[in-house]
Each structure stands twice: as C-alpha cells, then as structure tokens.
Tab-separated table of C-alpha atoms in Angstrom:
chain	number	residue	atom	x	y	z
A	1	MET	CA	129.942	106.368	146.757
A	2	GLY	CA	129.700	109.560	144.743
A	3	ARG	CA	131.647	110.572	141.664
A	4	VAL	CA	134.809	112.604	141.316
A	5	ARG	CA	134.153	115.699	139.221
A	6	VAL	CA	135.690	118.867	137.901
A	7	ALA	CA	133.013	121.517	137.366
A	8	GLY	CA	133.043	125.099	136.152
A	9	PHE	CA	136.737	124.945	135.238
A	10	ALA	CA	137.404	127.811	132.833
A	11	VAL	CA	140.096	127.674	130.149
A	12	SER	CA	141.089	130.023	127.362
A	13	ILE	CA	140.762	129.110	123.695
A	14	ASP	CA	144.491	128.363	123.687
A	15	GLY	CA	144.114	126.002	126.627
A	16	TYR	CA	145.288	127.962	129.668
A	17	GLY	CA	143.457	127.478	132.941
A	18	ALA	CA	145.172	130.387	134.711
A	19	GLY	CA	147.290	133.347	133.764
A	20	PRO	CA	150.997	133.654	134.614
A	21	ASP	CA	152.493	135.237	137.735
A	22	GLN	CA	149.900	134.431	140.368
A	23	SER	CA	150.274	136.746	143.357
A	24	LEU	CA	148.321	138.303	146.199
A	25	GLU	CA	147.237	141.057	143.788
A	26	ASN	CA	146.478	138.586	140.946
A	27	PRO	CA	145.147	135.365	142.512
A	28	LEU	CA	144.150	133.988	139.090
A	29	GLY	CA	147.360	135.146	137.437
A	30	LEU	CA	147.677	138.038	135.017
A	31	ARG	CA	144.456	138.334	132.983
A	32	GLY	CA	143.083	135.282	134.777
A	33	PRO	CA	139.751	136.949	135.645
A	34	GLU	CA	138.976	137.167	131.910
A	35	LEU	CA	138.461	133.387	131.968
A	36	HIS	CA	135.517	133.834	134.323
A	37	ALA	CA	133.664	136.666	132.597
A	38	TRP	CA	130.847	134.183	131.895
A	39	TYR	CA	130.322	133.586	135.624
A	40	PHE	CA	130.546	137.005	137.248
A	41	PRO	CA	127.202	138.332	135.883
A	42	THR	CA	125.186	135.246	136.911
A	43	ARG	CA	122.621	135.156	139.668
A	44	THR	CA	124.646	132.376	141.321
A	45	PHE	CA	127.797	134.482	141.582
A	46	GLN	CA	125.935	137.595	142.653
A	47	ALA	CA	124.279	135.645	145.461
A	48	MET	CA	127.690	134.276	146.499
A	49	ILE	CA	128.967	137.811	147.067
A	50	GLY	CA	125.801	138.885	148.859
A	51	LYS	CA	124.072	140.755	146.053
A	52	ASP	CA	120.644	140.432	144.442
A	53	GLY	CA	119.877	140.004	140.764
A	54	GLY	CA	122.150	138.619	138.101
A	55	THR	CA	121.631	136.820	134.831
A	56	GLU	CA	119.816	133.527	134.465
A	57	GLY	CA	119.980	130.939	131.699
A	58	VAL	CA	122.685	128.495	130.620
A	59	ASP	CA	125.681	130.178	132.256
A	60	ASP	CA	123.836	130.473	135.546
A	61	ARG	CA	122.670	126.844	135.343
A	62	PHE	CA	126.211	125.579	134.877
A	63	GLY	CA	127.539	127.980	137.483
A	64	ARG	CA	125.014	126.777	140.041
A	65	ALA	CA	125.765	123.125	139.264
A	66	SER	CA	129.499	123.757	139.633
A	67	MET	CA	129.119	124.041	143.409
A	68	ALA	CA	126.152	121.701	144.002
A	69	GLY	CA	126.108	118.077	145.111
A	70	PHE	CA	129.614	117.989	146.588
A	71	GLY	CA	130.469	116.590	149.995
A	72	ALA	CA	134.184	117.418	149.860
A	73	PHE	CA	136.671	119.427	147.800
A	74	ILE	CA	140.329	119.020	146.838
A	75	LEU	CA	142.471	122.041	145.998
A	76	GLY	CA	146.095	122.538	145.104
A	77	ARG	CA	148.316	124.707	147.282
A	78	ASN	CA	148.206	127.569	144.758
A	79	MET	CA	144.405	127.569	144.830
A	80	PHE	CA	144.537	128.119	148.577
A	81	GLY	CA	146.857	131.099	148.416
A	82	PRO	CA	150.067	132.758	147.225
A	83	VAL	CA	152.290	131.564	150.092
A	84	ARG	CA	155.146	129.316	148.930
A	85	GLY	CA	157.385	126.977	150.908
A	86	ASP	CA	157.009	126.533	154.649
A	87	TRP	CA	154.073	128.312	156.254
A	88	PRO	CA	155.622	131.363	157.955
A	89	ASP	CA	152.689	131.648	160.363
A	90	ASP	CA	148.977	130.828	160.653
A	91	VAL	CA	147.731	134.170	159.338
A	92	TRP	CA	146.798	133.122	155.785
A	93	LYS	CA	143.448	131.292	155.712
A	94	GLY	CA	142.572	131.425	152.014
A	95	TRP	CA	141.339	133.967	149.489
A	96	TRP	CA	137.722	133.902	150.588
A	97	GLY	CA	137.470	135.569	153.995
A	98	ASP	CA	135.920	134.012	157.081
A	99	ASN	CA	133.158	132.138	155.204
A	100	PRO	CA	134.608	130.330	152.154
A	101	PRO	CA	132.191	129.075	149.469
A	102	TYR	CA	132.858	125.359	150.037
A	103	HIS	CA	130.777	124.608	153.168
A	104	ALA	CA	132.326	121.140	153.374
A	105	PRO	CA	135.660	119.497	154.210
A	106	THR	CA	138.286	120.863	151.804
A	107	TYR	CA	141.635	119.142	151.334
A	108	ILE	CA	144.685	121.194	150.338
A	109	LEU	CA	147.568	119.419	148.591
A	110	THR	CA	150.872	120.653	149.996
A	111	HIS	CA	154.374	119.527	150.945
A	112	HIS	CA	154.263	121.513	154.174
A	113	PRO	CA	152.122	120.358	157.128
A	114	ARG	CA	149.739	122.645	158.910
A	115	PRO	CA	146.922	122.045	161.432
A	116	PRO	CA	143.345	122.055	160.078
A	117	ILE	CA	141.549	125.389	159.932
A	118	GLU	CA	137.862	125.469	160.826
A	119	MET	CA	136.074	128.325	159.075
A	120	GLU	CA	132.562	129.733	159.213
A	121	GLY	CA	129.804	128.068	157.187
A	122	GLY	CA	130.990	124.471	157.511
A	123	THR	CA	134.303	124.678	155.653
A	124	THR	CA	137.317	123.043	157.287
A	125	PHE	CA	140.650	123.136	155.478
A	126	TYR	CA	142.809	120.022	155.880
A	127	PHE	CA	146.403	120.048	154.660
A	128	VAL	CA	147.475	116.797	152.998
A	129	THR	CA	151.197	116.146	152.633
A	130	ASP	CA	151.185	112.530	151.404
A	131	GLY	CA	149.841	112.948	147.871
A	132	ILE	CA	146.767	112.922	145.697
A	133	GLU	CA	145.682	109.377	146.556
A	134	SER	CA	145.590	110.145	150.261
A	135	ALA	CA	143.668	113.372	149.656
A	136	LEU	CA	141.106	111.551	147.512
A	137	SER	CA	140.695	108.761	150.052
A	138	GLN	CA	140.048	111.282	152.814
A	139	ALA	CA	137.702	113.323	150.620
A	140	ARG	CA	135.680	110.255	149.595
A	141	ALA	CA	135.288	109.238	153.225
A	142	ALA	CA	134.117	112.731	154.154
A	143	ALA	CA	131.757	113.077	151.176
A	144	GLY	CA	129.918	109.792	151.680
A	145	ASP	CA	127.316	109.449	148.923
A	146	LEU	CA	127.955	112.960	147.632
A	147	ASP	CA	130.503	113.830	144.944
A	148	VAL	CA	134.085	115.000	145.415
A	149	LYS	CA	135.107	118.089	143.474
A	150	ILE	CA	138.634	118.529	142.179
A	151	GLY	CA	138.620	122.306	142.373
A	152	GLY	CA	141.967	123.073	140.732
A	153	GLY	CA	144.260	124.540	139.876
A	154	VAL	CA	145.618	123.248	136.599
A	155	SER	CA	148.347	121.047	138.076
A	156	THR	CA	145.913	119.372	140.458
A	157	VAL	CA	143.368	118.654	137.727
A	158	ARG	CA	146.105	117.243	135.474
A	159	GLN	CA	147.373	114.934	138.215
A	160	TYR	CA	143.921	113.479	138.864
A	161	LEU	CA	143.225	113.132	135.135
A	162	LEU	CA	146.451	111.210	134.583
A	163	ALA	CA	145.687	108.998	137.571
A	164	GLY	CA	142.291	108.129	136.052
A	165	HIS	CA	140.248	109.374	138.989
A	166	ILE	CA	138.035	112.020	137.376
A	167	ASP	CA	134.646	110.717	136.239
A	168	GLU	CA	133.330	113.956	134.724
A	169	LEU	CA	135.012	117.150	133.589
A	170	HIS	CA	132.976	120.308	132.919
A	171	LEU	CA	135.134	122.827	131.071
A	172	VAL	CA	134.120	126.383	130.270
A	173	ILE	CA	135.867	127.547	127.109
A	174	SER	CA	136.111	131.324	127.411
A	175	PRO	CA	136.595	133.356	124.197
A	176	VAL	CA	139.951	134.828	125.193
A	177	LEU	CA	143.563	134.147	124.208
A	178	LEU	CA	146.033	134.311	127.083
A	179	GLY	CA	149.155	133.309	125.165
A	180	GLN	CA	150.845	132.076	128.332
A	181	GLY	CA	149.962	130.731	131.732
A	182	GLU	CA	149.169	127.248	133.047
A	183	ALA	CA	148.345	124.883	130.177
A	184	LEU	CA	145.682	122.308	130.977
A	185	PHE	CA	145.916	120.006	127.946
A	186	ALA	CA	149.670	119.899	127.225
A	187	GLY	CA	150.733	116.289	126.763
A	188	LEU	CA	147.320	114.867	127.695
A	189	ASP	CA	145.649	112.298	125.439
A	190	LEU	CA	142.087	112.710	126.696
A	191	PRO	CA	140.546	110.106	124.331
A	192	GLY	CA	143.334	107.737	125.330
A	193	LEU	CA	142.418	108.343	128.967
A	194	GLY	CA	138.841	107.325	128.114
A	195	TYR	CA	137.094	110.694	127.861
A	196	ARG	CA	134.467	111.679	125.316
A	197	VAL	CA	132.328	114.769	124.858
A	198	THR	CA	128.834	114.159	126.232
A	199	GLU	CA	127.488	117.728	126.208
A	200	SER	CA	128.357	121.012	124.527
A	201	VAL	CA	126.360	124.215	124.939
A	202	SER	CA	127.395	127.675	123.779
A	203	THR	CA	126.349	131.103	125.053
A	204	GLU	CA	127.489	134.621	124.223
A	205	LEU	CA	130.197	134.415	126.864
A	206	ALA	CA	131.408	130.789	126.823
A	207	THR	CA	131.101	127.257	125.531
A	208	HIS	CA	130.321	124.663	128.189
A	209	VAL	CA	131.786	121.251	127.393
A	210	VAL	CA	131.246	118.163	129.521
A	211	LEU	CA	133.655	115.234	129.167
A	212	THR	CA	132.734	111.883	130.677
A	213	ARG	CA	134.862	108.804	131.235
C-alpha cells in the first residue's frame, strides 16, 4: 500500500492556502495565483499547458514530483469547481478542460451525488457523499501500490491532517502576504499531530518544506 501525501501545496507567508471569494473568474480566490508564481515558469508547468521550455532546478524538481507516483487523487468540492449546492446540470466537468492533469481516478468530496465523469487521458471523477474515510478507502483501493494525493483545497487538507491520514506534506511557502483567505494552520498543532520538518529548500521564488509523520 502506498502513502497518503500532500504535494506542491502553496501557502502564503501568513498561512493562507487560497485567496478569498473563489469564483469562475478567480478559481484560486482573489490573488490566489500569486501563491503559485514559483510553479508557472517551470518546465513541468509549461509542458502541462503544451508549451516547450521553462525553468529547471529546485522549483521544477518539486513541481514534477508533486504530480508523480500517484495512483489516485482526492479533491474537495471547491477544487473541482465554483458550483455550490445541488448540481443544476451535468455541464460543469472541472476547471481543466477535456483532459485534466490527474490521469487517474479522482475522488471529489461533496454532499450532493452525481454520476462519475470519464474524461480524456485516464481521469475519472467520482463524487463521494459519505465522507473523507470513504473517499480515502476508495482511493487506496484504486491506487494499489501507488500513493494517494490529497490535492486540496485547504479544508480537505485540514480534515485529513486532523484525522491522522497524511504521511507526508510538501508545502511551498510563497513570499506573499494575502491578509485573508483560507487559513491552513489555524488551530492545528502539527507537532502534536506527529509532524516534523524533514526537508527545507529555498529558491528565489519559494521555500519548499516537507513535513513527515
């Protein structure tokens, strides 16, 4: 059985993992893209959007690793899209177009059922209405010996941290202050939950910190 990991999860210096007021126009919340300025120039990201070139080095290494070795993903409802409440129709299929970057079974936490959506490139979205334990059980079964990635957002990561399910947490501390948004660390005693810093590497655009339990 593989591990359960968070990887490439960007937070501001003041601890926000997303900006406020997520919407169709601002999927990461207001100023949310500033958290990912370390990733956009990398060769890994450029290849993801179908372009050549890009920077190499530490940021690219961590960016590449943030999507490698996973056999299943778990996302919160907000990570899947801006729709709230009951699904009005089957039109919305995620932020990523016809070929999402997951290429594996991806489990969406929601209170509102919806049939699975099979996308191009091997991604199938499954909508889980009976909680984080059920989603993790299904993801582990799908992943086999590969890892399961808790892909966010903030609320989803916090729930799995508090439940003691995350084995490794790679945070990217971006040198920005958001002032408001979704706070990742509020009320969390990470040492008390068993986490310690096992790696810390800084670049011009970010500090990569790995916490291991």
